Short mmCIF file of C-alpha atoms and ligand atoms in Angstrom, two decimals:
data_model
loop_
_atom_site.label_atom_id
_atom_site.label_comp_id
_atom_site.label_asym_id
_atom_site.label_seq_id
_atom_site.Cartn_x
_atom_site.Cartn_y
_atom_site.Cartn_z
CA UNK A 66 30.58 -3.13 -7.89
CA UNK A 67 28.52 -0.34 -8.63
CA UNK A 68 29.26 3.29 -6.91
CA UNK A 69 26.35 3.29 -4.56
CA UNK A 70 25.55 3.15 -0.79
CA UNK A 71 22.76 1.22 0.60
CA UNK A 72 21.56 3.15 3.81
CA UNK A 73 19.05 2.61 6.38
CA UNK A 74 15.86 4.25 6.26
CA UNK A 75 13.68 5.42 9.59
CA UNK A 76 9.83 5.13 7.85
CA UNK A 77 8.89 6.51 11.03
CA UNK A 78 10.92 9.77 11.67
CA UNK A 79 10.11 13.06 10.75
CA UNK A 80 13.67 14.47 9.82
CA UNK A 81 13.13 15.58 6.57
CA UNK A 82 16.23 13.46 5.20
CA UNK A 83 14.55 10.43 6.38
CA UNK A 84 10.94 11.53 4.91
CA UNK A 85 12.69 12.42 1.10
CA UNK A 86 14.28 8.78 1.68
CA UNK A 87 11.01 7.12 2.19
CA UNK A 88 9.61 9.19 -0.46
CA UNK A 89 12.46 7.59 -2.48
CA UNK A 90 12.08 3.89 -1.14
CA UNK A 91 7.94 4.22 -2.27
CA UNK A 92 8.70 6.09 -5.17
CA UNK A 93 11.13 2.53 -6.23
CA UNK A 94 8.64 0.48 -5.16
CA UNK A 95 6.01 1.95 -7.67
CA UNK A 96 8.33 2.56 -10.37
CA UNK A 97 8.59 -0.87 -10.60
CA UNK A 98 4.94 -2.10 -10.14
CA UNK A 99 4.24 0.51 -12.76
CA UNK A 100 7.10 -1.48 -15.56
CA UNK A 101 4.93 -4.21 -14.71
CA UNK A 102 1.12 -2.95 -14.72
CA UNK A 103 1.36 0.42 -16.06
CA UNK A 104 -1.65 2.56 -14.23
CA UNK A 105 -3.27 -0.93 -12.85
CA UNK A 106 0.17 -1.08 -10.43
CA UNK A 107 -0.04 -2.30 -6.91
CA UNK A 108 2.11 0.75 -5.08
CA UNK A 109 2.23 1.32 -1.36
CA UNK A 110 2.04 4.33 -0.43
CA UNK A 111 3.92 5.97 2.51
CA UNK A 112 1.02 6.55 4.95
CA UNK A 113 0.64 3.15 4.71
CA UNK A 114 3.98 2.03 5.35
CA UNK A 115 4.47 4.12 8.48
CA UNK A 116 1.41 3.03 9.19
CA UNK A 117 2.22 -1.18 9.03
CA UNK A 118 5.46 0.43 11.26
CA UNK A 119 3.81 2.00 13.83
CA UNK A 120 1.65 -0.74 15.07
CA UNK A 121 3.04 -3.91 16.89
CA UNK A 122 3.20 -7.12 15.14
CA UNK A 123 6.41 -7.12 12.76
CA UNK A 124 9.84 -5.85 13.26
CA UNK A 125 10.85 -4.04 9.90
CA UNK A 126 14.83 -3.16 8.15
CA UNK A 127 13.96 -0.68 5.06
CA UNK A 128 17.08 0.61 3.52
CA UNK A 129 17.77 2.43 0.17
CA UNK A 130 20.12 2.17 -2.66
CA UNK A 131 21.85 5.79 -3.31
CA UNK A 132 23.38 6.97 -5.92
CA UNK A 133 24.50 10.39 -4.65
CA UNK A 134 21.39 11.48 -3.31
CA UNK A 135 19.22 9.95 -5.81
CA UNK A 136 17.24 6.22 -4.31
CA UNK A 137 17.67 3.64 -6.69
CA UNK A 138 16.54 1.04 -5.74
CA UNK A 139 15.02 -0.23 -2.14
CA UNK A 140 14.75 -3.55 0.78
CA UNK A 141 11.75 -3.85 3.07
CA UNK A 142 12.21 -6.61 5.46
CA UNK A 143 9.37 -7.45 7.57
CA UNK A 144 9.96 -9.73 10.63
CA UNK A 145 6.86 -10.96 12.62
CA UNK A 146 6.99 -11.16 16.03
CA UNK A 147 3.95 -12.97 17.40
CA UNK A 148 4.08 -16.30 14.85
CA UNK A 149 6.06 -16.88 12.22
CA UNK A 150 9.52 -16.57 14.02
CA UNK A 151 11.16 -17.96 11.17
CA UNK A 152 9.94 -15.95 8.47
CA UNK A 153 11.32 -12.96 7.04
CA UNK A 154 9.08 -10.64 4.38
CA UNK A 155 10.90 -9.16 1.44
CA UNK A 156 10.64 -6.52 -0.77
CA UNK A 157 13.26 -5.73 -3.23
CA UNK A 158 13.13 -3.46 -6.20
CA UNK A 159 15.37 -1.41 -8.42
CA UNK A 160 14.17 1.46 -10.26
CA UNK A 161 13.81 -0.01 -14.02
CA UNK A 162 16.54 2.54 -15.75
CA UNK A 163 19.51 1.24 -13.04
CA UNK A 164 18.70 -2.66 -13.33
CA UNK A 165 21.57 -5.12 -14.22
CA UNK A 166 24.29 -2.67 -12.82
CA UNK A 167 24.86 -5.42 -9.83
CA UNK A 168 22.24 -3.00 -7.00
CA UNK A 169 19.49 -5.50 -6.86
CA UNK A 170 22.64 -8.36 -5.95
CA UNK A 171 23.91 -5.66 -3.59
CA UNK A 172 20.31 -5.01 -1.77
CA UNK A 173 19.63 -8.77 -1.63
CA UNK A 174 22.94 -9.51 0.20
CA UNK A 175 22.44 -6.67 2.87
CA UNK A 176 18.48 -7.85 3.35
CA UNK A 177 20.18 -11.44 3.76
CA UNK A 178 22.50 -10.29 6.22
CA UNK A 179 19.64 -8.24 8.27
CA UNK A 180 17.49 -11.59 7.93
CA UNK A 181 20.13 -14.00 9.13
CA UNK A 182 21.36 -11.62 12.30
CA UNK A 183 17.32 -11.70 13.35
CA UNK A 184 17.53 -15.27 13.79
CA UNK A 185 15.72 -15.53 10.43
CA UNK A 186 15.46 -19.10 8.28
CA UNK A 187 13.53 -18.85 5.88
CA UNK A 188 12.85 -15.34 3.41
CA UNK A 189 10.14 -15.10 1.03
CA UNK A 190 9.57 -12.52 -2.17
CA UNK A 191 7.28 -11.99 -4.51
CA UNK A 192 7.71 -11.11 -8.36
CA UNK A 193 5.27 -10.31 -10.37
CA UNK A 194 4.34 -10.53 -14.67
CA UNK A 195 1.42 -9.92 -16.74
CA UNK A 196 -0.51 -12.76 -18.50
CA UNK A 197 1.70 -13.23 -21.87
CA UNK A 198 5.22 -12.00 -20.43
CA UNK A 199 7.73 -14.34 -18.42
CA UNK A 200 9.20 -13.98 -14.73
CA UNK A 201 12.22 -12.70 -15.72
CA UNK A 202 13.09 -11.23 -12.14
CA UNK A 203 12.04 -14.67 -10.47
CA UNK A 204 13.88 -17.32 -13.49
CA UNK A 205 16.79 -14.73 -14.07
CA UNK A 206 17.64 -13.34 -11.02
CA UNK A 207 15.95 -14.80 -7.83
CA UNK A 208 16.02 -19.02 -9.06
CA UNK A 209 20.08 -18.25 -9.62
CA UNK A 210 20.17 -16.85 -5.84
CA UNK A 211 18.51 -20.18 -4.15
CA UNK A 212 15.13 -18.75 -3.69
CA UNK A 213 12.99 -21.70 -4.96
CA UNK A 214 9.53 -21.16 -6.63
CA UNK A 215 6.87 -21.88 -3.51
CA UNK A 216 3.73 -20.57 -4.48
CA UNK A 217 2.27 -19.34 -8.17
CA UNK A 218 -0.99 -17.06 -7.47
CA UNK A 219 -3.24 -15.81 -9.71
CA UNK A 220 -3.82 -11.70 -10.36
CA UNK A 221 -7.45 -11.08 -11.46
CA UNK A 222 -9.89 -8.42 -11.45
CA UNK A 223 -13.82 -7.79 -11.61
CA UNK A 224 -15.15 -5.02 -13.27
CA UNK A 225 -17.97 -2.70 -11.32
CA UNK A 226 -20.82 -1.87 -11.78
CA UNK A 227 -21.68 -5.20 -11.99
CA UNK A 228 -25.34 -7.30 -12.71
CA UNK A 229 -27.06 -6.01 -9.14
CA UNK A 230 -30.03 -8.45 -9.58
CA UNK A 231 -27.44 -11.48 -9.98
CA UNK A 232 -25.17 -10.26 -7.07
CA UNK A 233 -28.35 -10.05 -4.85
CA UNK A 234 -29.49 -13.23 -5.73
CA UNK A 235 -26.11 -14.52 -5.30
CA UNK A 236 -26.03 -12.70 -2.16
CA UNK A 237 -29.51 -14.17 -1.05
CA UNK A 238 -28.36 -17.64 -2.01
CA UNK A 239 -31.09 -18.18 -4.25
CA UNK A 240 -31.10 -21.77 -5.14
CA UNK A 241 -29.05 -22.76 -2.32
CA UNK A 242 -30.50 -25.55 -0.56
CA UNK A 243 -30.49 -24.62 3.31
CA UNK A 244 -29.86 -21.54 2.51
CA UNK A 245 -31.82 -19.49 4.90
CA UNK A 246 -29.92 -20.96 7.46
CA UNK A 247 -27.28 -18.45 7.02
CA UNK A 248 -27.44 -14.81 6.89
CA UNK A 249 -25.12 -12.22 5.08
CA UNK A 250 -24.39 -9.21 7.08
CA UNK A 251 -22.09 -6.41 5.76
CA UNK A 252 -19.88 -3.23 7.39
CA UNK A 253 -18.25 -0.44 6.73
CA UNK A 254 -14.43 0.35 8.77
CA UNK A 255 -14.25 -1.64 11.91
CA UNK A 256 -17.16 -3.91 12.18
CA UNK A 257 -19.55 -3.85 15.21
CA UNK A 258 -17.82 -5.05 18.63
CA UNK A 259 -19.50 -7.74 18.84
CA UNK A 260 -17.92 -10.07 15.62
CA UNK A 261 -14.61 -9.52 16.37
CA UNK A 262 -14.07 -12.90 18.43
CA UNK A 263 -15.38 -14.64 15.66
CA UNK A 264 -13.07 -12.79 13.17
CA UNK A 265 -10.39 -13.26 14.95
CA UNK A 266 -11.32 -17.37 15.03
CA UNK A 267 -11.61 -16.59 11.17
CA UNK A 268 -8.36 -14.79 10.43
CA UNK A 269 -6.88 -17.22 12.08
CA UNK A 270 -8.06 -20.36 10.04
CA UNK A 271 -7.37 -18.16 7.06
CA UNK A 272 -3.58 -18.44 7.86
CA UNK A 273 -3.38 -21.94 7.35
CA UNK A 274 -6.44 -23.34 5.37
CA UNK A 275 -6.32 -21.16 2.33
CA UNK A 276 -3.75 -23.43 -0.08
CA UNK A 277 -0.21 -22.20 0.86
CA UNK A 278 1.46 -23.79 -2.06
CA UNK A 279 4.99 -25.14 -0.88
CA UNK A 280 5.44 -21.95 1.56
CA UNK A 281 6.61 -21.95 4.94
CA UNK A 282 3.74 -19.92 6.80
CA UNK A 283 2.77 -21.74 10.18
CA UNK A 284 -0.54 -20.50 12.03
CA UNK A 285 -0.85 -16.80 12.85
CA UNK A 286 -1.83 -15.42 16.26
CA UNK A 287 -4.70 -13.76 16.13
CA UNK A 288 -7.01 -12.47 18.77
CA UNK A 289 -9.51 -9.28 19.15
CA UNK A 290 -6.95 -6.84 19.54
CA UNK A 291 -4.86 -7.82 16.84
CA UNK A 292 -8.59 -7.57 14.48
CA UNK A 293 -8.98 -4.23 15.61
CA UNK A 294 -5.20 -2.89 14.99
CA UNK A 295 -5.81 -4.49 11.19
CA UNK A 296 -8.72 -2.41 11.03
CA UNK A 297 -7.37 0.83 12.55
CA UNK A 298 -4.18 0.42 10.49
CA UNK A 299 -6.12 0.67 6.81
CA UNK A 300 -8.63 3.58 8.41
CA UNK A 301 -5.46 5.82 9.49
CA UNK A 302 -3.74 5.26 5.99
CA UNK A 303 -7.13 6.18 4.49
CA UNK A 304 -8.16 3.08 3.16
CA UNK A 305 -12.39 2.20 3.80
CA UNK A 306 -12.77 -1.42 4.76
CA UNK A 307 -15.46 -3.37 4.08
CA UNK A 308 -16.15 -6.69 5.84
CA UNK A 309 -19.22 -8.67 4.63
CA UNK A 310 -20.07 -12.30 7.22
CA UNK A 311 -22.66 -15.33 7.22
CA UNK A 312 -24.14 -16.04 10.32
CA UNK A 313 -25.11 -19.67 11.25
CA UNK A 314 -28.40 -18.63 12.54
CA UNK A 315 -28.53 -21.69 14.55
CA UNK A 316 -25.19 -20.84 16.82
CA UNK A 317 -25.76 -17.39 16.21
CA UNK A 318 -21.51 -17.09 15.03
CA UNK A 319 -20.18 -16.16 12.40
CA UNK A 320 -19.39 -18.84 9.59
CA UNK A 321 -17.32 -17.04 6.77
CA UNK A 322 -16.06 -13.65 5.90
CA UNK A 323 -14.45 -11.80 3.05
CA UNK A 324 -13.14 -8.23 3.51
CA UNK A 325 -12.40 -5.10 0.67
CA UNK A 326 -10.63 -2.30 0.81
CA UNK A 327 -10.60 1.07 -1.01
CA UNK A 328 -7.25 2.93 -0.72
CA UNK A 329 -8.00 6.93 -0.12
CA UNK A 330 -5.31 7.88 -3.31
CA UNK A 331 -6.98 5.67 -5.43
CA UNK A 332 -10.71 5.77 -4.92
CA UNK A 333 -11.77 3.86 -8.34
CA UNK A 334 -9.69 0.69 -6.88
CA UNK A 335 -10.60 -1.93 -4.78
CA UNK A 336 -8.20 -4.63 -3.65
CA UNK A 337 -10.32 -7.64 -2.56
CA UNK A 338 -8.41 -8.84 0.89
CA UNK A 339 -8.88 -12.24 2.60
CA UNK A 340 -11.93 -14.83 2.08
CA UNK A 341 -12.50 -17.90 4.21
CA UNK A 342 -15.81 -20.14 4.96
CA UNK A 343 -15.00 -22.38 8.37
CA UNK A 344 -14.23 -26.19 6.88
CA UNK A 345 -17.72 -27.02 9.02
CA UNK A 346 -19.89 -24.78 6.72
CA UNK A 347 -18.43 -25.44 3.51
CA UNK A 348 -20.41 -26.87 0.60
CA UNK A 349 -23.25 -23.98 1.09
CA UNK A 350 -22.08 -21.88 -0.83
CA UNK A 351 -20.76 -19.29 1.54
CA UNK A 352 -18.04 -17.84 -0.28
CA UNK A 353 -20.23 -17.04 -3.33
CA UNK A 354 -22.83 -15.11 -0.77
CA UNK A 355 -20.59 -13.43 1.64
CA UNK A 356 -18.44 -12.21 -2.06
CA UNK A 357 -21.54 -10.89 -3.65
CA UNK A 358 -22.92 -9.13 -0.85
CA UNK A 359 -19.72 -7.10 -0.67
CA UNK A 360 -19.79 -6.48 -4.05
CA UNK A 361 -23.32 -5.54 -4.00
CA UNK A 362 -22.64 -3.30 -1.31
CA UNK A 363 -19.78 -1.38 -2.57
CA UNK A 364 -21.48 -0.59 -5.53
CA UNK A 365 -23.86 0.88 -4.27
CA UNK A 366 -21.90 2.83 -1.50
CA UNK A 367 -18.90 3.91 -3.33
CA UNK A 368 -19.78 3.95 -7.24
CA UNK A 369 -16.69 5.79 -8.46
CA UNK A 370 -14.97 2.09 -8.22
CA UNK A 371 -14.48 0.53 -11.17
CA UNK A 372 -13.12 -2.59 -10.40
CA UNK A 373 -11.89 -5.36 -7.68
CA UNK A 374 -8.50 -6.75 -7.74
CA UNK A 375 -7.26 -10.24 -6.22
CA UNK A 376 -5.13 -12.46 -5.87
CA UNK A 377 -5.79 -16.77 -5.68
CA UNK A 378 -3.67 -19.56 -5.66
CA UNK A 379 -3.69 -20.83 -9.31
CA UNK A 380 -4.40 -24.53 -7.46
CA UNK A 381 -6.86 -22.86 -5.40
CA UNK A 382 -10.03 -24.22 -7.56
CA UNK A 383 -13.43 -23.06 -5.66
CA UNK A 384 -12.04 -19.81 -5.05
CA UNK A 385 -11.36 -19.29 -8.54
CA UNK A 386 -14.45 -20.63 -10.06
CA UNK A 387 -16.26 -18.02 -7.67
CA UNK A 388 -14.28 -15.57 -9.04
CA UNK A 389 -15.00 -16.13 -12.33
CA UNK A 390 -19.11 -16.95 -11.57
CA UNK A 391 -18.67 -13.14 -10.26
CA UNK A 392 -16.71 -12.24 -13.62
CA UNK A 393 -12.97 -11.63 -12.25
CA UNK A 394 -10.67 -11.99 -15.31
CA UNK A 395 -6.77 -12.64 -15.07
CA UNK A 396 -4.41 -10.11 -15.38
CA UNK A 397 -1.58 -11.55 -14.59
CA UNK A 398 0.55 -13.82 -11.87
CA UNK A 399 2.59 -13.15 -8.57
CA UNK A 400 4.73 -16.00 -7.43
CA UNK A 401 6.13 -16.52 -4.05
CA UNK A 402 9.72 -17.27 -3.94
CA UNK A 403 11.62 -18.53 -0.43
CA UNK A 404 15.60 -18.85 -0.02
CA UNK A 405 16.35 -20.76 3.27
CA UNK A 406 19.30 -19.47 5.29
CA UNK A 407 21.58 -22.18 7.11
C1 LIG B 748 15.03 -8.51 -9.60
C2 LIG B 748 15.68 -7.14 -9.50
C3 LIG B 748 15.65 -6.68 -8.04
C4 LIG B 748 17.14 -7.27 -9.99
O1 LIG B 748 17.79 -6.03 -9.82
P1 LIG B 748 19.13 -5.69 -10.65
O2 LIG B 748 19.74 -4.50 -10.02
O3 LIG B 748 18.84 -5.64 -12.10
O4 LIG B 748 20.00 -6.98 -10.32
P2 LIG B 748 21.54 -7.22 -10.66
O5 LIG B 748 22.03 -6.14 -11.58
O6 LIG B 748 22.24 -7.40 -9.39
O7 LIG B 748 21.43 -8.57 -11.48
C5 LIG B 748 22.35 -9.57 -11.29
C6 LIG B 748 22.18 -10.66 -12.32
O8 LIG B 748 20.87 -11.22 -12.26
C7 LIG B 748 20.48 -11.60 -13.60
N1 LIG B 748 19.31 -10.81 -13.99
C8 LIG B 748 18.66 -9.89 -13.24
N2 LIG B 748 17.59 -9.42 -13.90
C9 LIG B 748 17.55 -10.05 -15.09
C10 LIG B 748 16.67 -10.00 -16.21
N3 LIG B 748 15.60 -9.20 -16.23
N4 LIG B 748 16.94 -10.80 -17.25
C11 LIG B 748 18.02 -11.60 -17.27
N5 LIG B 748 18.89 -11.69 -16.23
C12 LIG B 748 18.65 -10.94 -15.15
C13 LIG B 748 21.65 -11.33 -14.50
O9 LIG B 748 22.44 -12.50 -14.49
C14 LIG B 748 22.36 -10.22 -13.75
O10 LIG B 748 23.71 -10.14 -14.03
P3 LIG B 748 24.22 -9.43 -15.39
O11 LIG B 748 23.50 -8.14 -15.52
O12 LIG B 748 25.69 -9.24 -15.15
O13 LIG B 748 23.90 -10.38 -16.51
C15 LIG B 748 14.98 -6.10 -10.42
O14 LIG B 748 14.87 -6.64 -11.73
C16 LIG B 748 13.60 -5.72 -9.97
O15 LIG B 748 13.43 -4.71 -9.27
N6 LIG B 748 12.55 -6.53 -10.35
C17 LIG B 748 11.18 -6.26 -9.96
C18 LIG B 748 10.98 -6.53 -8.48
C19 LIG B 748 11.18 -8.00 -8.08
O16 LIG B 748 10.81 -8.91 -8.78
N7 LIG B 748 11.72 -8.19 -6.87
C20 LIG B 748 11.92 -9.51 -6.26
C21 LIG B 748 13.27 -10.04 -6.48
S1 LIG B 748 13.52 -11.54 -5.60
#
């Protein structure tokens, strides 16, 4: 057993021990989405975890790994508590210098323990690898620990400034047929009052008709409230949102959405967020439109981005050919893993 003490970390207090063990618990976290991706990594950063804590939804555990005072590796569990009851959310790391000392077995079995005393079932984690490497976190270490291989998505990115004429005629839906039945509508932050009924309807399809792979998700909860805390939750940790929409123009509602956000600590980065087109108005190319328009726009309103980042499910076919019509390229995979708990 390795000399070191897992503790548990309050993301939300401002005792300055607690704050230096966050720091350490984000600081993990990177480290090791930086052995994967270098400067491309996928870090959290602690605004935005005290933010995800502060607002109701999920119940989180976050502990640290300490060796003396140093972190050294770190568990976020997060528990949701409107859907979901089943489902625990992991993230597990150890810094990349203090791997196969036994921590990451020690971390798992205390974010187990948390897990199962919540009533818990099911827990899912992610690991990640670029295109050309192997999972050797998910084959070596998670596979041997009963977590079983639920989901294989695909990492890709789109590099900005892109072709403005194409996105706008993309955008426009130019030889669509029908397709000035539908307009494309963007916004900046949290979108106008008036569509958040509808994207609550849409977040809430998204949570079960995007392909979930073998995973255990069940419907989410959403409703206009729960839109708006989403919303307010990215502005306070500094991120800009961008939501772009089609409107049926013969209902008047709204048909299909995509959002983007820009983190505030890293400006030239965009991380695409959710997609969907209602099952009723697929087939008019939607997804395309509502894609380009936000591309189109962010271009144009925040040109110091250089690229879009994503993630699809690798069976997740129209998605992916969109992407790749608006010229994402893989950079790698992230694959879902669940262990069930009896
Ligand atoms: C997965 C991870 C948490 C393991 O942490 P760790 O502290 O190295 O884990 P342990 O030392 O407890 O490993 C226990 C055993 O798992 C296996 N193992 C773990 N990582 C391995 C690797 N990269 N290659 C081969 N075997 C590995 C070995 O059998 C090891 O025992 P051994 O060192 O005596 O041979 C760490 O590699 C990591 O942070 N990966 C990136 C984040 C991630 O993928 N998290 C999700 C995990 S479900």
């Amino acid at each position: 057993m390795p000399d070191v003490q897992i503790v548990p970390v309050d993301a939300l207090s401002e005792d300055p021990e607690q704050r230096r063990l966050l720091t350490g618990l984000v600081g993990a976290h990177t480290a090791a989405s930086r052995a994967v991706f270098g400067d491309e990594h996928s870090g959290w950063t602690e605004a935005e975890l005290r933010g995800k804590r502060a607002v109701p939804g999920y119940r989180f555990v976050d502990r640290v790994a300490l060796d003396g005072g140093d972190v050294v590796g770190m568990t976020a569990l997060a528990m949701p508590s409107q859907d979901n009851l089943s489902l625990a959310f992991l993230m597990l790391t150890v810094r990349p210098e203090r791997r196969r000392e036994g921590i990451g077995s020690m971390l798992l079995d205390d974010a187990l323990a948390s897990a199962r005393a919540a009533g818990r079932t099911v827990v899912q984690a992610d690991t990640e690898w670029v295109a050309g490497a192997q999972d050797e976190s998910g084959q070596f270490f998670a596979a041997p620990r009963g977590f079983v291989d639920a989901q294989t998505t695909v990492r890709s990115a789109m590099p900005l400034p892109a072709d403005a004429e194409l996105l706008r005629a993309y955008a426009g839906g130019d030889g669509v047929e029908d397709a000035a039945a539908f307009t494309v509508e963007t916004a900046w932050d949290l979108p106008p009052q008036e569509w958040l009924a509808d994207l609550a309807v849409l977040e809430q399809r998204m949570s079960t008709d995007a392909p979930l792979g073998e995973t255990s998700f069940e419907e989410e909860v959403w409703d206009v409230a729960r839109v708006e805390r989403n919303y307010r939750w990215a502005a306070d940790a500094g991120r800009r949102s961008l939501t772009a929409v089609a409107r049926d123009g013969s209902t008047g509602g709204l048909v299909a959405f995509t959002v983007l956000q820009v983190p505030g600590h890293e400006p030239t980065l965009a991380y695409q967020h959710d997609t969907l087109v209602l099952r009723e108005a697929r087939g008019n190319r939607l997804g395309l439109r509502v894609k380009a328009a936000a591309a189109l726009e962010l271009q144009q309103a925040l040109p110091q981005v250089t690229r879009v980042r994503t993630w699809n499910a690798d069976d997740n076919r129209h998605m992916l050919a969109v992407n790749t019509e608006l010229g994402y390229r893989p950079e790698g995979y992230l694959r879902v893993w669940e262990r069930r708990l009896h």
